CSV table of C-alpha atoms and ligand atoms in Angstrom, one decimal:
chain,number,residue,atom,x,y,z
M,1,MET,CA,0.1,-0.1,-0.1
M,2,ALA,CA,2.6,2.8,0.8
M,3,ARG,CA,6.2,3.4,0.4
M,4,ALA,CA,8.4,5.1,3.0
M,5,LEU,CA,11.6,6.7,3.1
M,6,MET,CA,13.1,6.6,6.5
M,7,ILE,CA,16.2,8.7,6.6
M,8,GLY,CA,18.0,7.6,9.8
M,9,ALA,CA,19.8,3.9,11.4
M,10,GLY,CA,20.4,5.0,14.5
M,11,GLY,CA,18.5,3.3,17.8
M,12,VAL,CA,15.2,4.9,17.2
M,13,ALA,CA,15.8,4.2,13.4
M,14,SER,CA,16.0,0.5,14.0
M,15,VAL,CA,12.8,0.2,16.0
M,16,CYS,CA,10.5,1.6,13.8
M,17,ALA,CA,12.4,0.2,10.7
M,18,HIS,CA,11.1,-3.1,12.9
M,19,LYS,CA,7.8,-1.8,13.3
M,20,CYS,CA,6.8,-1.0,9.5
M,21,VAL,CA,7.7,-4.4,9.2
M,22,GLN,CA,5.6,-5.8,11.5
M,23,ASN,CA,3.0,-3.0,9.4
M,24,HIS,CA,3.5,-5.2,5.8
M,25,GLU,CA,-0.1,-4.5,5.1
M,26,VAL,CA,0.5,-0.9,4.8
M,27,PHE,CA,3.8,0.0,4.7
M,28,THR,CA,4.4,-2.6,1.9
M,29,GLU,CA,8.1,-0.7,1.0
M,30,LEU,CA,10.9,1.0,3.0
M,31,CYS,CA,13.9,2.6,1.8
M,32,ILE,CA,16.5,2.9,4.5
M,33,ALA,CA,19.1,5.7,4.2
M,34,SER,CA,21.2,7.3,6.3
M,35,ARG,CA,25.3,8.8,6.0
M,36,THR,CA,26.7,5.0,7.2
M,37,LEU,CA,25.2,3.0,4.4
M,38,SER,CA,27.0,-0.5,6.5
M,39,LYS,CA,24.0,0.3,9.2
M,40,CYS,CA,21.8,0.3,6.7
M,41,GLN,CA,22.7,-3.4,5.0
M,42,ALA,CA,22.6,-4.4,9.0
M,43,LEU,CA,19.0,-3.0,9.3
M,44,LYS,CA,18.5,-4.8,5.9
M,45,ASP,CA,19.9,-8.3,6.7
M,46,GLN,CA,17.3,-8.4,10.3
M,47,LEU,CA,14.5,-7.1,7.7
M,48,ASP,CA,14.7,-8.8,4.4
M,49,GLY,CA,12.2,-12.0,3.5
M,50,LYS,CA,9.8,-10.7,6.4
M,51,GLY,CA,7.0,-8.7,4.1
M,52,THR,CA,8.0,-5.2,2.9
M,53,GLU,CA,10.7,-5.0,0.2
M,54,ILE,CA,13.6,-3.5,2.0
M,55,THR,CA,15.9,-1.3,-0.4
M,56,ILE,CA,19.3,0.9,1.2
M,57,ALA,CA,20.9,3.8,0.7
M,58,GLN,CA,23.9,6.2,1.7
M,59,LEU,CA,22.5,9.6,2.1
M,60,ASP,CA,24.2,12.8,3.6
M,61,ALA,CA,21.1,14.7,4.8
M,62,ASP,CA,22.5,18.2,5.3
M,63,ASN,CA,22.8,18.0,1.9
M,64,THR,CA,19.0,19.0,-0.1
M,65,ASP,CA,19.8,18.2,-3.2
M,66,ASP,CA,21.3,14.9,-2.9
M,67,VAL,CA,17.8,13.9,-0.6
M,68,ILE,CA,15.2,15.7,-3.7
M,69,SER,CA,17.2,13.2,-5.5
M,70,LEU,CA,17.2,10.3,-3.4
M,71,ILE,CA,13.0,11.2,-3.2
M,72,GLU,CA,13.1,11.4,-6.8
M,73,GLN,CA,14.0,8.2,-7.4
M,74,TYR,CA,12.2,6.1,-4.7
M,75,LYS,CA,8.7,8.1,-4.9
M,76,PRO,CA,8.1,7.5,-1.2
M,77,ASP,CA,4.7,8.4,-0.2
M,78,ILE,CA,6.4,10.4,3.0
M,79,VAL,CA,9.8,10.4,4.4
M,80,ILE,CA,10.6,10.0,8.1
M,81,ASN,CA,13.5,11.2,9.1
M,82,LEU,CA,14.8,9.4,12.5
M,83,ALA,CA,18.3,11.4,11.6
M,84,LEU,CA,19.4,13.9,14.5
M,85,PRO,CA,17.2,17.3,15.0
M,86,TYR,CA,19.9,19.2,13.2
M,87,GLN,CA,18.6,17.3,9.7
M,88,ASP,CA,14.8,18.3,10.3
M,89,LEU,CA,15.0,21.3,7.9
M,90,SER,CA,16.9,20.2,5.2
M,91,ILE,CA,14.5,17.4,5.1
M,92,MET,CA,11.8,19.2,5.4
M,93,ASP,CA,12.8,21.5,1.9
M,94,ALA,CA,13.6,18.2,0.3
M,95,CYS,CA,10.1,17.5,0.8
M,96,LEU,CA,8.3,20.4,0.2
M,97,ALA,CA,10.4,20.8,-3.3
M,98,THR,CA,8.9,16.8,-4.1
M,99,LYS,CA,5.8,17.6,-2.3
M,100,THR,CA,5.8,14.5,-0.3
M,101,HIS,CA,5.1,14.1,3.2
M,102,TYR,CA,7.2,14.7,6.1
M,103,LEU,CA,7.3,13.1,10.1
M,104,ASP,CA,10.0,13.7,13.0
M,105,THR,CA,10.4,12.7,15.9
M,106,ALA,CA,13.4,15.6,17.6
M,107,ASN,CA,12.3,19.5,16.4
M,108,TYR,CA,15.1,21.7,14.9
M,109,GLU,CA,18.0,22.6,16.7
M,110,PRO,CA,21.0,24.7,15.2
M,111,GLU,CA,24.2,22.5,15.4
M,112,ASP,CA,26.1,25.9,16.9
M,113,THR,CA,23.5,26.8,19.4
M,114,ALA,CA,22.4,24.2,22.0
M,115,LYS,CA,18.5,26.0,21.9
M,116,PHE,CA,16.0,23.9,20.4
M,117,GLU,CA,13.0,25.9,18.7
M,118,TYR,CA,9.7,25.1,17.0
M,119,LYS,CA,9.5,28.1,15.3
M,120,TRP,CA,11.7,26.9,12.2
M,121,GLN,CA,9.7,24.5,11.6
M,122,TRP,CA,6.5,26.5,12.1
M,123,ALA,CA,7.6,29.3,9.6
M,124,TYR,CA,7.0,26.0,6.9
M,125,ARG,CA,2.9,25.7,7.6
M,126,GLU,CA,2.2,28.0,4.9
M,127,ARG,CA,4.6,26.7,2.6
M,128,PHE,CA,3.6,23.2,3.0
M,129,GLU,CA,0.2,23.9,2.8
M,130,LYS,CA,0.1,25.7,0.0
M,131,ALA,CA,1.6,22.0,-1.6
M,132,GLY,CA,-0.8,20.1,0.2
M,133,ILE,CA,1.5,18.1,2.0
M,134,THR,CA,1.3,17.3,6.1
M,135,GLY,CA,4.9,17.7,8.1
M,136,ILE,CA,4.3,15.7,11.5
M,137,LEU,CA,6.8,17.4,14.0
M,138,GLY,CA,7.3,14.9,17.1
M,139,SER,CA,5.7,11.6,16.3
M,140,GLY,CA,8.0,10.0,18.9
M,141,PHE,CA,7.3,9.9,22.5
M,142,ASP,CA,8.1,12.5,24.5
M,143,PRO,CA,7.2,14.7,22.4
M,144,GLY,CA,5.0,12.6,20.6
M,145,VAL,CA,2.8,10.6,22.5
M,146,THR,CA,2.9,13.0,25.4
M,147,SER,CA,1.0,15.3,23.3
M,148,VAL,CA,-1.5,12.7,21.7
M,149,PHE,CA,-2.4,12.1,25.6
M,150,SER,CA,-2.9,15.1,26.4
M,151,ALA,CA,-5.6,16.1,23.1
M,152,TYR,CA,-6.8,12.2,24.3
M,153,ALA,CA,-7.1,13.9,28.0
M,154,LEU,CA,-9.2,16.8,26.7
M,155,LYS,CA,-11.6,15.1,23.9
M,156,HIS,CA,-12.9,13.0,26.4
M,157,TYR,CA,-12.7,13.8,30.1
M,158,PHE,CA,-12.0,17.9,30.5
M,159,ASP,CA,-13.5,21.2,28.5
M,160,GLU,CA,-10.8,22.8,30.2
M,161,ILE,CA,-7.1,21.5,31.6
M,162,HIS,CA,-5.5,24.1,33.5
M,163,TYR,CA,-2.6,21.9,35.0
M,164,ILE,CA,-0.1,19.1,32.7
M,165,ASP,CA,3.1,17.5,34.5
M,166,ILE,CA,4.6,15.1,31.9
M,167,LEU,CA,6.7,13.1,33.6
M,168,ASP,CA,9.7,10.6,32.2
M,169,CYS,CA,11.2,8.4,34.4
M,170,ASN,CA,13.9,5.5,33.0
M,171,ALA,CA,14.4,2.7,35.6
M,172,GLY,CA,16.7,0.6,33.5
M,173,ASP,CA,19.3,0.0,33.9
M,174,ASN,CA,22.5,-0.8,31.4
M,175,GLY,CA,25.6,-2.0,33.5
M,176,TYR,CA,27.3,1.4,32.4
M,177,PRO,CA,28.6,3.3,35.2
M,178,PHE,CA,27.6,6.4,32.3
M,179,ALA,CA,25.8,6.1,29.2
M,180,THR,CA,22.7,8.3,27.3
M,181,ASN,CA,20.2,5.8,26.5
M,182,PHE,CA,19.5,8.1,22.9
M,183,ASN,CA,22.1,9.7,20.6
M,184,PRO,CA,24.8,11.3,23.9
M,185,GLU,CA,25.3,14.5,21.9
M,186,ILE,CA,21.2,15.4,22.0
M,187,ASN,CA,20.3,13.8,25.5
M,188,ILE,CA,23.6,15.9,27.2
M,189,ARG,CA,22.5,19.2,25.1
M,190,GLU,CA,19.0,19.0,26.7
M,191,VAL,CA,19.7,17.9,29.9
M,192,SER,CA,22.6,20.5,30.4
M,193,ALA,CA,20.5,23.5,29.5
M,194,LYS,CA,19.0,25.5,31.7
M,195,GLY,CA,14.9,24.1,32.5
M,196,SER,CA,12.2,26.6,32.4
M,197,TYR,CA,8.3,25.4,32.7
M,198,TRP,CA,4.9,27.6,31.6
M,199,GLU,CA,3.1,29.1,33.6
M,200,ASN,CA,0.5,31.6,33.8
M,201,GLY,CA,1.5,32.4,30.4
M,202,GLU,CA,5.0,32.9,30.6
M,203,TRP,CA,8.5,31.1,30.2
M,204,ILE,CA,9.7,30.6,33.7
M,205,GLU,CA,13.7,29.5,34.0
M,206,THR,CA,15.5,27.7,36.5
M,207,GLU,CA,19.0,26.7,36.5
M,208,PRO,CA,19.6,22.6,34.5
M,209,MET,CA,18.3,20.8,37.5
M,210,GLU,CA,17.6,23.1,39.8
M,211,ILE,CA,14.1,21.7,40.6
M,212,LYS,CA,14.3,18.2,42.0
M,213,ARG,CA,11.1,16.3,43.2
M,214,VAL,CA,10.9,12.1,44.0
M,215,TYR,CA,7.9,10.6,42.9
M,216,ASP,CA,6.5,6.9,43.2
M,217,PHE,CA,6.6,5.5,39.6
M,218,PRO,CA,3.8,2.8,39.3
M,219,GLN,CA,5.2,-0.7,38.1
M,220,VAL,CA,8.7,1.0,38.6
M,221,GLY,CA,9.3,2.3,42.5
M,222,GLU,CA,10.1,5.7,44.4
M,223,LYS,CA,12.7,7.7,41.4
M,224,SER,CA,14.1,10.7,42.1
M,225,MET,CA,13.3,13.3,38.8
M,226,TYR,CA,14.1,16.6,37.9
M,227,LEU,CA,12.3,19.8,35.8
M,228,LEU,CA,13.3,19.9,32.3
M,229,HIS,CA,12.7,22.4,29.5
M,230,HIS,CA,11.2,19.7,26.9
M,231,GLU,CA,10.1,21.1,23.1
M,232,GLU,CA,6.2,19.8,24.0
M,233,LEU,CA,5.9,22.4,26.5
M,234,GLU,CA,6.1,25.1,23.4
M,235,SER,CA,3.5,23.0,21.8
M,236,LEU,CA,0.9,21.9,24.4
M,237,ALA,CA,0.9,25.6,26.3
M,238,LEU,CA,-0.6,26.8,23.2
M,239,ASN,CA,-2.4,23.7,21.9
M,240,ILE,CA,-4.3,22.6,24.6
M,241,THR,CA,-7.6,24.8,26.3
M,242,GLY,CA,-7.0,26.5,29.5
M,243,ILE,CA,-3.8,25.7,30.7
M,244,ARG,CA,-1.9,27.4,33.4
M,245,ARG,CA,1.0,25.8,34.0
M,246,ILE,CA,2.9,23.0,32.6
M,247,ARG,CA,5.9,21.0,33.5
M,248,PHE,CA,8.1,18.1,32.5
M,249,PHE,CA,10.5,16.8,35.1
M,250,MET,CA,12.7,13.3,34.2
M,251,THR,CA,14.2,10.7,36.3
M,252,PHE,CA,18.3,10.4,36.5
M,253,SER,CA,19.9,8.5,38.8
M,254,GLU,CA,22.9,10.6,41.4
M,255,SER,CA,25.9,8.3,39.6
M,256,TYR,CA,24.9,10.1,36.0
M,257,LEU,CA,24.2,13.7,37.9
M,258,THR,CA,27.6,13.0,39.3
M,259,HIS,CA,29.8,11.9,36.5
M,260,LEU,CA,27.3,15.3,33.8
M,261,LYS,CA,28.9,17.3,36.6
M,262,CYS,CA,31.9,16.2,36.0
M,263,LEU,CA,31.6,16.2,32.9
M,264,GLU,CA,30.5,19.5,32.5
M,265,ASN,CA,33.8,21.1,34.9
M,266,VAL,CA,36.3,19.7,32.6
M,267,GLY,CA,34.1,21.3,29.5
M,268,MET,CA,33.2,17.7,28.0
M,269,THR,CA,30.3,19.0,27.9
M,270,SER,CA,30.9,22.4,25.3
M,271,ILE,CA,29.5,22.7,22.3
M,272,GLU,CA,32.1,25.1,21.4
M,273,PRO,CA,34.8,24.6,19.0
M,274,ILE,CA,38.2,23.5,20.4
M,275,LEU,CA,42.2,23.1,18.6
M,276,PHE,CA,43.0,19.7,19.3
M,277,GLN,CA,46.4,19.4,17.7
M,278,GLY,CA,46.1,21.3,14.9
M,279,MET,CA,42.9,20.4,14.5
M,280,GLU,CA,39.2,21.7,15.4
M,281,ILE,CA,36.7,20.0,17.3
M,282,VAL,CA,34.1,20.3,19.5
M,283,PRO,CA,34.1,18.2,23.4
M,284,LEU,CA,30.9,17.0,23.0
M,285,GLN,CA,31.0,15.3,19.8
M,286,PHE,CA,34.5,13.8,21.1
M,287,LEU,CA,32.2,12.9,23.9
M,288,LYS,CA,29.9,11.2,21.4
M,289,ALA,CA,32.7,9.3,20.0
M,290,VAL,CA,33.7,7.3,23.3
M,291,LEU,CA,31.0,7.2,24.7
M,292,PRO,CA,28.6,3.5,25.0
M,293,ASP,CA,26.4,3.4,21.3
M,294,PRO,CA,23.2,3.9,22.5
M,295,ALA,CA,22.1,1.7,20.1
M,296,SER,CA,24.4,-1.3,21.7
M,297,LEU,CA,22.9,-0.9,24.7
M,298,GLY,CA,20.0,-3.4,24.2
M,299,PRO,CA,21.2,-6.6,25.3
M,300,LEU,CA,22.7,-5.0,28.5
M,301,THR,CA,19.6,-3.3,29.4
M,302,LYS,CA,17.3,-4.3,32.5
M,303,GLY,CA,14.2,-3.0,34.0
M,304,LYS,CA,11.2,-0.5,32.9
M,305,THR,CA,10.6,3.1,31.4
M,306,ASN,CA,7.1,4.6,32.4
M,307,ILE,CA,6.1,7.5,30.9
M,308,GLY,CA,2.7,9.0,31.3
M,309,CYS,CA,1.5,12.4,31.6
M,310,ILE,CA,-1.0,14.2,35.3
M,311,PHE,CA,-3.7,16.6,33.8
M,312,HIS,CA,-5.5,18.7,36.2
M,313,GLY,CA,-8.9,20.4,35.1
M,314,VAL,CA,-12.5,20.3,35.8
M,315,LYS,CA,-15.4,19.0,33.6
M,316,ASP,CA,-19.0,20.3,34.1
M,317,GLY,CA,-17.7,22.3,36.7
M,318,VAL,CA,-15.9,20.0,39.0
M,319,GLU,CA,-12.2,19.8,39.0
M,320,LYS,CA,-11.0,16.2,38.5
M,321,SER,CA,-7.9,14.8,38.1
M,322,TYR,CA,-5.9,11.7,35.6
M,323,TYR,CA,-2.9,9.8,35.4
M,324,VAL,CA,-2.3,8.5,31.8
M,325,TYR,CA,1.3,6.1,31.3
M,326,ASN,CA,3.1,3.9,29.4
M,327,VAL,CA,5.6,1.3,30.9
M,328,CYS,CA,7.5,-0.5,28.7
M,329,ASP,CA,10.0,-3.6,29.6
M,330,HIS,CA,13.4,-2.5,28.7
M,331,GLU,CA,13.9,-6.7,28.0
M,332,GLU,CA,10.8,-7.4,26.6
M,333,THR,CA,11.9,-5.1,23.8
M,334,TYR,CA,14.7,-5.7,23.5
M,335,LYS,CA,13.4,-9.3,23.1
M,336,GLU,CA,11.0,-8.4,20.0
M,337,VAL,CA,13.2,-6.3,17.9
M,338,GLY,CA,16.4,-6.1,19.8
M,339,SER,CA,16.3,-2.8,21.4
M,340,GLN,CA,16.1,-0.6,24.8
M,341,ALA,CA,12.7,0.6,25.8
M,342,VAL,CA,14.1,4.5,24.9
M,343,SER,CA,14.3,3.7,20.9
M,344,TYR,CA,11.5,0.7,21.5
M,345,THR,CA,8.9,4.4,22.9
M,346,THR,CA,10.5,6.7,20.4
M,347,GLY,CA,10.4,4.5,17.2
M,348,VAL,CA,6.7,2.6,17.8
M,349,PRO,CA,5.4,5.9,17.8
M,350,ALA,CA,7.1,7.1,14.9
M,351,MET,CA,5.5,4.9,13.1
M,352,ILE,CA,2.2,4.9,13.6
M,353,GLY,CA,2.0,8.4,13.2
M,354,ALA,CA,3.6,7.3,9.4
M,355,MET,CA,1.0,5.2,9.2
M,356,LEU,CA,-1.7,7.6,10.1
M,357,VAL,CA,-0.6,10.0,7.4
M,358,VAL,CA,-0.1,7.5,4.6
M,359,THR,CA,-4.1,5.6,5.0
M,360,GLY,CA,-5.1,9.5,5.4
M,361,GLN,CA,-6.6,9.8,9.5
M,362,TRP,CA,-3.7,12.6,9.4
M,363,ALA,CA,-3.4,13.6,6.0
M,364,ARG,CA,-4.1,17.4,6.5
M,365,PRO,CA,-2.1,19.6,4.0
M,366,GLY,CA,0.1,21.8,6.8
M,367,VAL,CA,2.7,21.4,9.5
M,368,TYR,CA,0.9,20.2,12.8
M,369,ASN,CA,1.9,18.9,16.4
M,370,VAL,CA,0.5,16.3,17.1
M,371,GLU,CA,-2.2,16.7,19.7
M,372,GLU,CA,-3.8,19.2,16.6
M,373,PHE,CA,-5.0,16.0,15.0
M,374,ASP,CA,-8.0,13.4,17.1
M,375,PRO,CA,-5.9,11.3,19.2
M,376,ASP,CA,-8.3,8.2,19.0
M,377,ALA,CA,-6.7,6.6,15.7
M,378,PHE,CA,-3.2,6.5,17.7
M,379,MET,CA,-4.4,5.9,20.9
M,380,GLU,CA,-5.9,2.9,19.9
M,381,ALA,CA,-2.4,2.2,17.4
M,382,LEU,CA,-0.2,2.1,20.6
M,383,ASN,CA,-2.3,-0.8,22.3
M,384,GLN,CA,-1.9,-2.9,19.7
M,385,TRP,CA,2.0,-2.1,18.4
M,386,GLY,CA,3.5,-2.6,21.5
M,387,LEU,CA,2.5,0.7,23.5
M,388,PRO,CA,-0.1,-0.2,25.8
M,389,TRP,CA,-1.4,2.7,28.2
M,390,VAL,CA,-2.8,2.3,32.0
M,391,GLU,CA,-5.4,5.7,33.6
M,392,ASP,CA,-5.8,6.3,37.1
M,393,PHE,CA,-8.3,8.4,37.8
M,394,SER,CA,-6.6,9.1,41.2
M,395,PRO,CA,-2.6,9.4,41.3
M,396,THR,CA,-1.1,11.5,43.4
M,397,PRO,CA,-0.7,14.6,42.5
M,398,VAL,CA,3.3,16.5,42.1
M,399,GLU,CA,4.2,19.5,44.1
Z,401,NDP,P1,21.2,8.0,16.8
Z,401,NDP,O1,22.8,8.8,16.7
Z,401,NDP,O2,20.5,6.4,17.1
Z,401,NDP,O3,21.2,7.7,14.9
Z,401,NDP,C1,21.3,8.7,14.0
Z,401,NDP,C2,20.8,8.4,12.6
Z,401,NDP,O4,20.9,9.7,12.1
Z,401,NDP,C3,22.1,6.9,12.7
Z,401,NDP,O5,21.8,6.7,11.5
Z,401,NDP,C4,23.2,8.8,12.2
Z,401,NDP,O6,24.1,7.8,11.0
Z,401,NDP,C5,22.5,9.5,11.6
Z,401,NDP,N1,22.7,10.7,10.9
Z,401,NDP,C6,23.2,11.8,11.2
Z,401,NDP,N2,23.7,12.3,10.6
Z,401,NDP,C7,22.8,12.3,9.3
Z,401,NDP,C8,23.0,13.0,8.1
Z,401,NDP,N3,23.9,14.4,8.0
Z,401,NDP,N4,22.8,12.6,6.8
Z,401,NDP,C9,21.9,10.9,7.4
Z,401,NDP,N5,21.7,10.7,8.5
Z,401,NDP,C10,22.4,11.1,9.6
Z,401,NDP,O7,20.0,8.4,17.5
Z,401,NDP,P2,18.7,8.1,17.8
Z,401,NDP,O8,17.9,6.8,17.2
Z,401,NDP,O9,18.4,7.6,19.4
Z,401,NDP,O10,17.5,9.7,17.9
Z,401,NDP,C11,17.3,10.3,16.7
Z,401,NDP,C12,16.3,10.9,16.9
Z,401,NDP,O11,15.4,10.6,18.1
Z,401,NDP,C13,17.2,12.6,17.3
Z,401,NDP,O12,16.3,13.4,16.7
Z,401,NDP,C14,16.6,12.4,19.0
Z,401,NDP,O13,16.4,13.1,19.0
Z,401,NDP,C15,14.8,12.0,18.6
Z,401,NDP,N6,14.6,11.2,19.8
Z,401,NDP,C16,13.2,11.8,19.8
Z,401,NDP,C17,12.9,10.6,21.2
Z,401,NDP,C18,11.2,11.6,21.2
Z,401,NDP,O14,10.6,10.9,22.8
Z,401,NDP,N7,10.4,12.1,21.0
Z,401,NDP,C19,13.1,10.5,22.2
Z,401,NDP,C20,14.7,9.8,21.8
Z,401,NDP,C21,15.2,10.5,21.0
Z,401,NDP,P3,25.6,8.1,11.6
Z,401,NDP,O15,25.3,6.3,12.1
Z,401,NDP,O16,26.1,8.4,10.2
Z,401,NDP,O17,26.1,8.2,12.5
């Protein structure tokens, strides 16, 4: 039925490819294109003969003309961008030039400034609309599922949502003293940045890791979590009716934070280039090169993730709370698709979002965040494709 071009062959892309192949009635053809062809080949070797016709291509997605050529040659119905946030705009430009639907899981971030915002991608709205193509931003877990959870809560349980707390808990242990569960460069840029949250119409900025809370996560237990800025706050603050405050918390172990502080203190997390033996290098990119590849953590990681949202608002004049979350087990996802749960929880919603576009359910010309669509089909697909969710109507609030 549909032909998809997936860009990237890392942790998230690997899961998405497995899920597209499981869903081969929809994804009859898949081209895996990435910078390193051997990674595409390795994925093809795992997935050939399982129902989807797989081809591979070497591609530098920073080069719009190369992306255009590949799209013109392969003629996909959709481009699933699972490379890095730096490539979002060059790939969106190629989609515009070829009138092809677009989907990603992380918003654009210039390589030389650790600041992610939607403004660059929202600027494509009118051009996508005129071209008659759909651009879906942030169809991973957070953003992605957390955004769909918010749309679902508003549609079914609230007239107005006043408070949202997004809680992202990874209680997985990979045995390393310090390793990141997705691209280390993107992960460290995110957690070493200042925190912020939206309250009463404005952003309140905090120092990195300044706000700490302890929460007892269902099926996981008590964990320390820290307030971070996170990209879905920006779009949810605009798209969900009645918002007074929206915050994002992520759990980190003491060991992770101690290592991070130490790396920061010695300058290893900096994105300012330095001269080393006559060559310019970016310390954070060098650090990425010495850290374990997140794609290699699959067989080592044990434990669970629990990611969800706690809502508080009103329905028919009565105040109420609602918590919806997914629990995902690292060892089970490894058994199923050969990846740990952080890649899994991102790769599955990428496939689901792409499926909803190519089947026409979410096809609407323009550029959208996922909470702008009807959430029901996505919620149903989460249960079907490996990320079942749990509801709690009397959750413990976060202070
Ligand atoms: P990885 O580093 O494992 O994979 C990135 C892939 O993109 C690699 O195959 C890499 O190739 C490829 N790539 C990088 N630059 C280019 C380029 N210029 N042209 C073509 N291919 C390129 O990252 P993850 O799989 O962990 O993350 C993928 C995306 O998912 C990221 O944008 C990340 O921010 C996002 N994400 C979103 C989450 C969510 O919940 N919304 C959660 C986790 C991640 P090479 O192997 O050659 O380096």
